[in-house]
CSV table of C-alpha atoms in Angstrom, one decimal:
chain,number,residue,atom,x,y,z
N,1,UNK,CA,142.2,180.5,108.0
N,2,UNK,CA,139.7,182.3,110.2
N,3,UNK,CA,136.6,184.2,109.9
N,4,UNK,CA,138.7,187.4,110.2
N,5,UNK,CA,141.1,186.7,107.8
N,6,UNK,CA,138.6,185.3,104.8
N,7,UNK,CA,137.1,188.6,105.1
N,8,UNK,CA,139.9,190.0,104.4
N,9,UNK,CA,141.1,188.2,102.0
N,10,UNK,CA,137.4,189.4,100.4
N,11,UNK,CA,138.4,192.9,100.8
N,12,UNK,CA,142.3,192.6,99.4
N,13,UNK,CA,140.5,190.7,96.1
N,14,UNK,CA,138.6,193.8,95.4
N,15,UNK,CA,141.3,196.0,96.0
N,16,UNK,CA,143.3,193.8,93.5
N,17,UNK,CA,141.1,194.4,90.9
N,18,UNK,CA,140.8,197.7,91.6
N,19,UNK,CA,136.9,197.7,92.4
N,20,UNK,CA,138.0,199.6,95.7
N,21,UNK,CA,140.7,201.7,97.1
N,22,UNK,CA,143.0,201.1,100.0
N,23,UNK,CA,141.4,203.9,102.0
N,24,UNK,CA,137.4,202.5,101.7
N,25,UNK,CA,139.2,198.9,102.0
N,26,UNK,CA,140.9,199.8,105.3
N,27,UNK,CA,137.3,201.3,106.4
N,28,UNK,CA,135.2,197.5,105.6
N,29,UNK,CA,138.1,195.9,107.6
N,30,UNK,CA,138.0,198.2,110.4
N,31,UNK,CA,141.8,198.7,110.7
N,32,UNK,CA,143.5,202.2,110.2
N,33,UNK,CA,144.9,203.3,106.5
N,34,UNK,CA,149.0,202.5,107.8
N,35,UNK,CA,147.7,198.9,109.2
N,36,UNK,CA,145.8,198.4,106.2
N,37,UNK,CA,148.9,198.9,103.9
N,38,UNK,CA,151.0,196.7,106.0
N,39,UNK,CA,148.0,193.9,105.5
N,40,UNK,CA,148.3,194.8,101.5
N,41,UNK,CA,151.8,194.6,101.2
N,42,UNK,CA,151.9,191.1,102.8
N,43,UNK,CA,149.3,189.8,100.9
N,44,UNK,CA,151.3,191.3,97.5
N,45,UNK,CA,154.2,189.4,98.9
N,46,UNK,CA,152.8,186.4,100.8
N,47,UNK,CA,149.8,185.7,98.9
N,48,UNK,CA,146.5,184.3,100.9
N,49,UNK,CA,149.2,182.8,103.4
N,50,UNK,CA,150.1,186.6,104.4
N,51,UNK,CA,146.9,187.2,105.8
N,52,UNK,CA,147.6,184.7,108.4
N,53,UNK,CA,148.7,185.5,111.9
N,54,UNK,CA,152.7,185.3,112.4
N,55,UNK,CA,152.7,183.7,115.3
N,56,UNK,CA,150.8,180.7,113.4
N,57,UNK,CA,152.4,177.5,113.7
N,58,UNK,CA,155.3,178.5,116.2
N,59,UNK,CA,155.3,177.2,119.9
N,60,UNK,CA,154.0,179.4,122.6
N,61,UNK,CA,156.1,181.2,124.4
N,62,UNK,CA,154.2,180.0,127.8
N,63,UNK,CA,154.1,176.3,127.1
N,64,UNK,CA,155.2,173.8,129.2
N,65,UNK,CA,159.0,172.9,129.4
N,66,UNK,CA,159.0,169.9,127.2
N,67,UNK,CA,161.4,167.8,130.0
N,68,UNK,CA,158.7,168.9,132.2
N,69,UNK,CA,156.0,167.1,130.3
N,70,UNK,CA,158.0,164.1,129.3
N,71,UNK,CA,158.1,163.8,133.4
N,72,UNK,CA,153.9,164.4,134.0
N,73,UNK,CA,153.4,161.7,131.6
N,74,UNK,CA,156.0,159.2,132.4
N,75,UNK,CA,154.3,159.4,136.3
N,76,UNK,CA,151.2,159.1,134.7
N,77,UNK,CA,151.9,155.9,132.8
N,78,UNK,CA,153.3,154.5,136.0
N,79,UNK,CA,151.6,155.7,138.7
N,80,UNK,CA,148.1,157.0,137.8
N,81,UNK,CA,147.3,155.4,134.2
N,82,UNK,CA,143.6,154.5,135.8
N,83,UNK,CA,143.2,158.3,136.7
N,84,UNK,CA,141.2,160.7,134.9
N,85,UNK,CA,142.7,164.1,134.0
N,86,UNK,CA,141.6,165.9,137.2
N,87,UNK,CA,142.2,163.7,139.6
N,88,UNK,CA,145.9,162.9,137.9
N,89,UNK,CA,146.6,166.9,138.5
N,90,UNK,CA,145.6,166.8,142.4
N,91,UNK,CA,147.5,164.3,142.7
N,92,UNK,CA,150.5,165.1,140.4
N,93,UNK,CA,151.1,168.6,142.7
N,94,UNK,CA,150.0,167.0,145.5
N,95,UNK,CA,152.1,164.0,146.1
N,96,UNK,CA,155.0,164.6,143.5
N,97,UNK,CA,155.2,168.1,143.4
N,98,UNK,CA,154.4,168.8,139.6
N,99,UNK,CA,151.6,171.2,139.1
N,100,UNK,CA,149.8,171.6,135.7
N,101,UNK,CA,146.2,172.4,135.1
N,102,UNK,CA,143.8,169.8,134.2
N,103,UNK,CA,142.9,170.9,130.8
N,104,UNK,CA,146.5,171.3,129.9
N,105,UNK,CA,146.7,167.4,131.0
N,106,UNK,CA,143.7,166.3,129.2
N,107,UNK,CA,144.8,168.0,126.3
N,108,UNK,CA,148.1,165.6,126.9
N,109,UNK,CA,146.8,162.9,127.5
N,110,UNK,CA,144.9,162.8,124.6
N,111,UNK,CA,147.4,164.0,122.1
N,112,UNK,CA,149.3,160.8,123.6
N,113,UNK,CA,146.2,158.4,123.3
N,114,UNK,CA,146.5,157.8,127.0
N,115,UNK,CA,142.7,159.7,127.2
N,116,UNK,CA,139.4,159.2,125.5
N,117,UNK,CA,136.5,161.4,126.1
N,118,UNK,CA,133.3,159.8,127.0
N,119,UNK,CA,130.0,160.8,125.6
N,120,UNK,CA,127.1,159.4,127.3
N,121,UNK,CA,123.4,159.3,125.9
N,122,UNK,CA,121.4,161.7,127.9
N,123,UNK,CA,117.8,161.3,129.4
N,124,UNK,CA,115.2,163.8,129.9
N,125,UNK,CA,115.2,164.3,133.4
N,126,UNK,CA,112.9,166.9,136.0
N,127,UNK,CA,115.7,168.7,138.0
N,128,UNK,CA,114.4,169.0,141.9
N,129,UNK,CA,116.0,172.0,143.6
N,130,UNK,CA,118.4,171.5,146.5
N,131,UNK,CA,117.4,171.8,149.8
N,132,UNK,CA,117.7,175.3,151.6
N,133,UNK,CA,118.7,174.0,154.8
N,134,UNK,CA,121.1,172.0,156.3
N,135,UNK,CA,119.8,168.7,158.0
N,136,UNK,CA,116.3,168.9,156.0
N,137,UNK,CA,116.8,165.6,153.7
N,138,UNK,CA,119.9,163.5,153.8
N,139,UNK,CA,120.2,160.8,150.7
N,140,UNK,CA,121.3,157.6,152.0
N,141,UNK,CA,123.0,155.0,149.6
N,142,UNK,CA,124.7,151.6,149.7
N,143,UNK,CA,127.3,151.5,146.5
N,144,UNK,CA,128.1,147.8,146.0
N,145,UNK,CA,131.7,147.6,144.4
N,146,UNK,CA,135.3,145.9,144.2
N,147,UNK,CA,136.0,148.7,146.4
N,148,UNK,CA,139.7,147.0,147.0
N,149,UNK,CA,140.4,145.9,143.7
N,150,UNK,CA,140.9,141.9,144.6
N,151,UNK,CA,142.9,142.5,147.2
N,152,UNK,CA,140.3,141.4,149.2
N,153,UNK,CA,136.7,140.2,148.6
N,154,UNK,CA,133.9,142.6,147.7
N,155,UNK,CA,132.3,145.2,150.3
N,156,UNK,CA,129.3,147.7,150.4
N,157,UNK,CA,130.5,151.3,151.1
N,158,UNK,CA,127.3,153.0,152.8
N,159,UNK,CA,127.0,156.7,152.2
N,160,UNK,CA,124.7,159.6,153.5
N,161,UNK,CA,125.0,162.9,151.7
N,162,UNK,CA,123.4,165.8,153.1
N,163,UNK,CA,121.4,167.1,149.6
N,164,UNK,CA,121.4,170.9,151.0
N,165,UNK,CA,125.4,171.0,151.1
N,166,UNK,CA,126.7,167.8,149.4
N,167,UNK,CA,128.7,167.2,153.1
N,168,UNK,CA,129.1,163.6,153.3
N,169,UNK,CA,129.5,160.7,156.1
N,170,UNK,CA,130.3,156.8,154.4
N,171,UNK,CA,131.7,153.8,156.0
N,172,UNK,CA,132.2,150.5,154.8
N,173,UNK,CA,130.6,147.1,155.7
N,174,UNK,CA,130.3,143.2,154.7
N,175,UNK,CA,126.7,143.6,153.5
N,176,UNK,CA,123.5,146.2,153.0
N,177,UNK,CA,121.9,145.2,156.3
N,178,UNK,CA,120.1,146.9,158.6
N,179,UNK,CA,122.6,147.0,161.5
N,180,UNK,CA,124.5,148.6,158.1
N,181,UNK,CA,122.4,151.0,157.5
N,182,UNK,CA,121.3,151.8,161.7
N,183,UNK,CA,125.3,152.6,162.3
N,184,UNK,CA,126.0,154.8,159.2
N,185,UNK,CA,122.8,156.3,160.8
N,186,UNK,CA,123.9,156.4,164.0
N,187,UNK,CA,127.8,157.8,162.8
N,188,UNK,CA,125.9,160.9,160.8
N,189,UNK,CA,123.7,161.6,164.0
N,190,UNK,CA,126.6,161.7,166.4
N,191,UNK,CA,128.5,165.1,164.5
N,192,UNK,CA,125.4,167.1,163.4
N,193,UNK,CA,122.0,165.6,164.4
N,194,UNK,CA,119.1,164.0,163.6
N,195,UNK,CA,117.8,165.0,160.1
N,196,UNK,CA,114.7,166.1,159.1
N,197,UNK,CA,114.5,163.3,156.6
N,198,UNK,CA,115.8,160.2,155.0
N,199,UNK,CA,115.7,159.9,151.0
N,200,UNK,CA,116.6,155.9,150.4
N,201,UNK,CA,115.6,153.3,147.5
N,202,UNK,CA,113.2,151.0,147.7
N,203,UNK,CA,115.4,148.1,149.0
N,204,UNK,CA,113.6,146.0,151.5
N,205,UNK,CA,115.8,147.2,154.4
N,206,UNK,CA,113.3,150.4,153.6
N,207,UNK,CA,110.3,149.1,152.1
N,208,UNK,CA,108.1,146.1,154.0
N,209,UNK,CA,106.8,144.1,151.4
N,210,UNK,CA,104.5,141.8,153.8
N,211,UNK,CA,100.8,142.6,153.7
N,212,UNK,CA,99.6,144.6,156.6
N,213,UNK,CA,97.9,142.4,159.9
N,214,UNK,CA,94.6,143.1,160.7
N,215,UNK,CA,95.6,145.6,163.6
N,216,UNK,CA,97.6,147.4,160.9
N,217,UNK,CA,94.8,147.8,159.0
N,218,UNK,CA,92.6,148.8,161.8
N,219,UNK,CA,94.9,151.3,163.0
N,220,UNK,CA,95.6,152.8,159.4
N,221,UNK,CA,99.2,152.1,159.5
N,222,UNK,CA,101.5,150.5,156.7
N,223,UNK,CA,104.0,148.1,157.4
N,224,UNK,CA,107.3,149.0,158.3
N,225,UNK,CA,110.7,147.3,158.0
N,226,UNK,CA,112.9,147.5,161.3
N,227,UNK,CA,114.3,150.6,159.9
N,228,UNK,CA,111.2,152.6,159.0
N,229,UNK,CA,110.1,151.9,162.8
N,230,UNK,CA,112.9,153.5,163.9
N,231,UNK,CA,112.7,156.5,161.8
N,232,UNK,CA,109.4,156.6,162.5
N,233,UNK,CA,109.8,156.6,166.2
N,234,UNK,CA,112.8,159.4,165.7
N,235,UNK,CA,110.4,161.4,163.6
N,236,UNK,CA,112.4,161.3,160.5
N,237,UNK,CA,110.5,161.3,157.1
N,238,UNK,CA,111.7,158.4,155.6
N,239,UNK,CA,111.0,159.1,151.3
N,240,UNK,CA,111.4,156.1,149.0
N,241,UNK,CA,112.9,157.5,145.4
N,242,UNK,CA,111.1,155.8,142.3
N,243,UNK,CA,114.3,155.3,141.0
N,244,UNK,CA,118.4,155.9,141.3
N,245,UNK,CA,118.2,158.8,139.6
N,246,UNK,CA,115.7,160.5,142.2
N,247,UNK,CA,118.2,160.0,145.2
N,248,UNK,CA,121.4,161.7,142.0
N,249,UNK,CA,123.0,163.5,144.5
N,250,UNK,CA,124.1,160.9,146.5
N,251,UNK,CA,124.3,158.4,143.3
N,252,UNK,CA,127.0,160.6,141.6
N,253,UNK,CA,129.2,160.8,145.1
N,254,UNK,CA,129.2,156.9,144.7
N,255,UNK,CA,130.5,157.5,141.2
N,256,UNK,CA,133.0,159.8,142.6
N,257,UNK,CA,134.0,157.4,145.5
N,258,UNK,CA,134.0,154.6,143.5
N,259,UNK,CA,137.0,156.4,141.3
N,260,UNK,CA,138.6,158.4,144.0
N,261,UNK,CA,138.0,156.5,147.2
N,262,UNK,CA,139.4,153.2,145.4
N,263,UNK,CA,142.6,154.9,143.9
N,264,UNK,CA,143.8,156.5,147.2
N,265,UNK,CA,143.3,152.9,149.0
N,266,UNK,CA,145.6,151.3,146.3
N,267,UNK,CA,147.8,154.1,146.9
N,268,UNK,CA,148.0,153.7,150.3
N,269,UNK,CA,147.8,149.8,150.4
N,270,UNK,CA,144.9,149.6,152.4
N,271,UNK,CA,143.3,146.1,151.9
N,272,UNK,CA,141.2,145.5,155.1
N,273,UNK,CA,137.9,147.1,156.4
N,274,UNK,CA,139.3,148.2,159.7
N,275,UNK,CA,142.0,150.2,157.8
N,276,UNK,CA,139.8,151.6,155.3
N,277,UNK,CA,137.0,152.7,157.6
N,278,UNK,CA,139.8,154.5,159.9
N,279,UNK,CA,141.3,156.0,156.7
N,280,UNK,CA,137.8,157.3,155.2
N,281,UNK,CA,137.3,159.4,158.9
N,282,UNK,CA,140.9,160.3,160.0
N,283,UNK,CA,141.7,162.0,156.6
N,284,UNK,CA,139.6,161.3,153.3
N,285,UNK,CA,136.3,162.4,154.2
N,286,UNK,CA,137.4,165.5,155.6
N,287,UNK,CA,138.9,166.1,152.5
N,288,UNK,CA,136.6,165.2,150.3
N,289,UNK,CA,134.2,167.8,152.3
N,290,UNK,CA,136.4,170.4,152.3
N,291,UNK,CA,136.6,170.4,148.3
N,292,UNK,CA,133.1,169.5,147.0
N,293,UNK,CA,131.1,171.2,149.7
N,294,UNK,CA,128.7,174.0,148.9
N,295,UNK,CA,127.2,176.4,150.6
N,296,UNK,CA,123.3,176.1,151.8
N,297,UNK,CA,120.7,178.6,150.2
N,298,UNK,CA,119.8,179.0,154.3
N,299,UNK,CA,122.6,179.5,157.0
N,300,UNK,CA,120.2,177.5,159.3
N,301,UNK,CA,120.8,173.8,160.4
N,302,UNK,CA,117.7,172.2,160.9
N,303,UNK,CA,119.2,169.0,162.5
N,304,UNK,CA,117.6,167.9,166.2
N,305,UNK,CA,119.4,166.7,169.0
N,306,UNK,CA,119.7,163.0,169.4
N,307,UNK,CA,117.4,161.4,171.6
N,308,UNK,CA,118.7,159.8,175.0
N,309,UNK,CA,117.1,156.6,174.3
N,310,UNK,CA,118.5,156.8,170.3
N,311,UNK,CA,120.7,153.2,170.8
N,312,UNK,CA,117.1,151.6,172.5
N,313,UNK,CA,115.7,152.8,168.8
N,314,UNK,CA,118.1,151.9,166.3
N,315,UNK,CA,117.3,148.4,166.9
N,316,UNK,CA,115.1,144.8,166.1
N,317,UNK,CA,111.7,144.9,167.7
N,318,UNK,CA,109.2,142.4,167.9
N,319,UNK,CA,105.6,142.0,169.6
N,320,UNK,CA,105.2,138.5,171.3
N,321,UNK,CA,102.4,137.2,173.6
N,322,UNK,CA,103.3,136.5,177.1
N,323,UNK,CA,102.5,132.3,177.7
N,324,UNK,CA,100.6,131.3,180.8
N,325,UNK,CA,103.5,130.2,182.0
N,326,UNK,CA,105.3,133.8,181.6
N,327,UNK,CA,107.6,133.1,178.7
N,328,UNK,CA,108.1,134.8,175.7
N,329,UNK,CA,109.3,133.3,173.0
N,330,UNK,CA,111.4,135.3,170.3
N,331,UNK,CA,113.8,133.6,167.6
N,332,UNK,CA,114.2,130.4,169.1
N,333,UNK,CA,114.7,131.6,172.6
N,334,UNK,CA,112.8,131.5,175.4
N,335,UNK,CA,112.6,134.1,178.0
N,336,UNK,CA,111.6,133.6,181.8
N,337,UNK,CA,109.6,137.0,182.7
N,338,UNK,CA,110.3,137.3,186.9
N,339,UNK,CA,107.7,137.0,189.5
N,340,UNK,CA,108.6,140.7,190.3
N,341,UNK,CA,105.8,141.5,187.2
N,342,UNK,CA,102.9,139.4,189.0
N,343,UNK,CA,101.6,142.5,189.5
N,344,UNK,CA,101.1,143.4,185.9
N,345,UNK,CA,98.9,140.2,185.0
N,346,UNK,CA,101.2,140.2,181.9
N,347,UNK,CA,100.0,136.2,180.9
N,348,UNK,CA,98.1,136.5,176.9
N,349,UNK,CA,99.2,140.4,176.9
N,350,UNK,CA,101.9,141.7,174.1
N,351,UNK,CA,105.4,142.5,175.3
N,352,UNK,CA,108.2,144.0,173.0
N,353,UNK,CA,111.2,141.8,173.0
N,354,UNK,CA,114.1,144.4,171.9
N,355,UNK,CA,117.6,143.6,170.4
N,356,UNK,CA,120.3,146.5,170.3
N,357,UNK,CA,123.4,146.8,168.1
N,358,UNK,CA,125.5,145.9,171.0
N,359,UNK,CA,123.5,142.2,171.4
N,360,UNK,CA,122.0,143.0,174.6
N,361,UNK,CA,118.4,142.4,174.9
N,362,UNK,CA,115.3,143.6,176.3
N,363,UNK,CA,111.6,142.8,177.2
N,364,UNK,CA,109.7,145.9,177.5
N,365,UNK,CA,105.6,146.1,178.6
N,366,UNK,CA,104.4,149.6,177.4
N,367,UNK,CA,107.5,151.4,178.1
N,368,UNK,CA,108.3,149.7,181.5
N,369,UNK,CA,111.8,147.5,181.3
N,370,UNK,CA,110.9,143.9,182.7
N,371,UNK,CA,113.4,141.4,184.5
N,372,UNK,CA,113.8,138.2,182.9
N,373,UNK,CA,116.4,135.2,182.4
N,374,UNK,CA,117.2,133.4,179.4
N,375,UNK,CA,116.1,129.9,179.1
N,376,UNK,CA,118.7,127.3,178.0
N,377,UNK,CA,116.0,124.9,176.2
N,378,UNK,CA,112.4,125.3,175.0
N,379,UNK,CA,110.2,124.9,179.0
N,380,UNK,CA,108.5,121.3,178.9
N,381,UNK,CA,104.7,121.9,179.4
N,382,UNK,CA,102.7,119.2,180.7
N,383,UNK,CA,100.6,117.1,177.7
N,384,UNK,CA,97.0,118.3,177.9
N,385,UNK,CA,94.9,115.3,179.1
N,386,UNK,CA,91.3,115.1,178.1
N,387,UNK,CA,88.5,115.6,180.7
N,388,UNK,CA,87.2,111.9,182.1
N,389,UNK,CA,84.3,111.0,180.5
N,390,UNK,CA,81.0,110.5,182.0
N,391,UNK,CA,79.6,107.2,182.4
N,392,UNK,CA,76.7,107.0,179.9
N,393,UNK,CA,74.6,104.6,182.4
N,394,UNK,CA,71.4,102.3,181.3
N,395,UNK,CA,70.0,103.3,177.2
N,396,UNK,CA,67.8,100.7,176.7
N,397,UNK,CA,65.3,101.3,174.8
N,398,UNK,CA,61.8,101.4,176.7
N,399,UNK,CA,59.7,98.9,175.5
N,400,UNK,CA,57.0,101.0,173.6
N,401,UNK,CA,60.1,102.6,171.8
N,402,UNK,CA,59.3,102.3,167.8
């Protein structure tokens, strides 16, 4: 019985004992005096169940045909049992045809057993507005997951989500690497532009855990890893979150890959990385974008234009001293500088020996490209031979010597 109807069941007790009449009744009930008869004569007929409404009890006259629903759920047991409500209905109109609001197939689901709800303990956390613009700070993330359920081994989808619109870029790889991370930077710069800033965890592809060299020290600098050189060189903030829940925005589109991205694959029966990879940009990303997009507070995009030079910068990078014999040595390779250079003097100065994504490699002397060959073996250097000693001649003592 509702609130409604136990006040007026209140009312119709007074009027039964004749403490008030029908007229003042039908005035604390708000009704008119011809409804409030009607109410008293089915509560002298019905009792307190007359006070109920009459459609009570009966089916709706907009429900769901009942062969219609047998059919949701038998699809959903067979083809979808893993899915949650929501994603069932997308998929329910869009791949079989049968449309039915989420709630309505939650409710389902539930009345079958087929869905739980799940109550997670909340923690207090400091919300951090969005960005205004587009390109001002992208969230970069590597979600680590059985992202083809066995059917082959384990992979690391990396995802940058721009935190201004939610618009998203992934790709899959073996590992979280740095050439991972430099090409799912370097896919994101090729559609809209070099961000303003990266927002990444403290992962050591990020964050140099050596100790700072002397020069560093001198020069006020802080270690970098590979990648913070190059973001540094792009002039991209690179911020390290204190935690996953600092970088949420792109943590809950893992959450949402990792239910989504997985179920379409199975779907589809993609069980390679090639495949996958061509899938997420020919068709899931886009729509994925299209749906969970938002608009930005500022119409403005805020991403730069690439740098000509940006595949000599997404790469390794070291600083070795030039021998006397003009090699460098770099990773257990040794590299013959040409006499072209003699000009430089480069023997005991610093060169930059430079790997790109491609494998080609470079030795660069401040900003000037050098010619070099690569040795096949370490160069054999002459053994150093001590200086002839000098013949000590005649030390005996004088005679008067104590």
């Amino acid at each position: 019985m509702s609130r409604k109807e136990r006040n007026r069941l209140t009312v119709l007790v007074q009027v039964k004992h004749r403490k008030l009449s029908l007229r003042e009744a039908a005035e604390v009930m708000v009704l008119s005096y011809r409804q409030a008869k009607r109410v008293w004569r089915r509560y002298q007929a019905e009792g307190d169940a007359g006070l109920g409404h009459g459609l009570r009890g009966r089916p709706s006259g907009r429900r769901t045909d009942t062969a219609l629903r047998a059919k949701m759920l038998a699809r959903y047991r067979s083809r979808y049992a893993d899915f949650g409500p929501t994603l069932a209905a997308e998929y329910l109109e869009r791949e079989d045809g049968l449309k039915v609001d989420h709630d309505t197939l939650r409710r389902w689901l539930v009345e079958e057993g087929l869905w739980q709800a799940r109550r997670r303990r909340q923690q207090h956390r400091q919300w951090r507005e969005r960005k205004a613009c587009l390109g001002q700070m992208v969230q970069l993330d590597g979600s680590h997951h059985d992202w083809f359920e066995g059917r082959r081994a384990k992979a690391v989808l990396m995802v940058m989500v721009d935190d201004a619109t939610n618009e998203t870029g992934a790709r899959f790889f073996e590992e979280e690497t740095t050439r991972a991370s430099f090409e799912t930077f370097e896919g994101w710069v090729g559609e809209p532009g070099v961000p303003c800033s990266i927002y990444a965890d403290r992962d050591s592809i990020y964050r140099c855990e050596r100790v700072a060299t002397v020069a560093e020290q001198v020069a006020g600098q802080e270690p970098q890893t590979q990648f913070g050189r190059a973001m540094s060189v792009l002039g991209v903030e690179l911020i390290l979150a204190n935690s996953p829940q600092a970088k949420g925005r792109v943590e809950r589109r893992n959450g949402l890959l990792q239910d989504r991205l997985v179920k379409a694959m199975r779907l589809r029966g993609i069980s390679d990385l090639e495949g996958a990879n061509r899938y997420l940009e020919q068709e899931f990303l886009r729509d994925l974008n299209g749906q969970f997009t938002v608009a930005p507070a500022s119409a403005a995009n805020v991403h730069r234009a690439a740098p000509g030079n940006l595949r000599e910068v997404l790469s390794w990078e070291e600083e070795r001293v030039v021998q006397r014999d003009w090699t460098v040595a770099w990773e257990n390779a040794w590299y013959q500088i040409d006499r072209r250079h003699e000009g430089l003097s480069l023997a005991g100065k610093r060169v930059v020996v430079r790997r790109l994504l491609d494998g080609m490699e470079q030795v660069v002397y401040r900003g000037q490209k050098l010619v070099w060959r690569k040795l096949p073996a370490r160069p054999e250097r002459p053994p150093v031979r001590p200086a002839p000693s000098q013949p000590r001649g005649d030390r005996t003592p004088a005679a008067g010597h104590p």
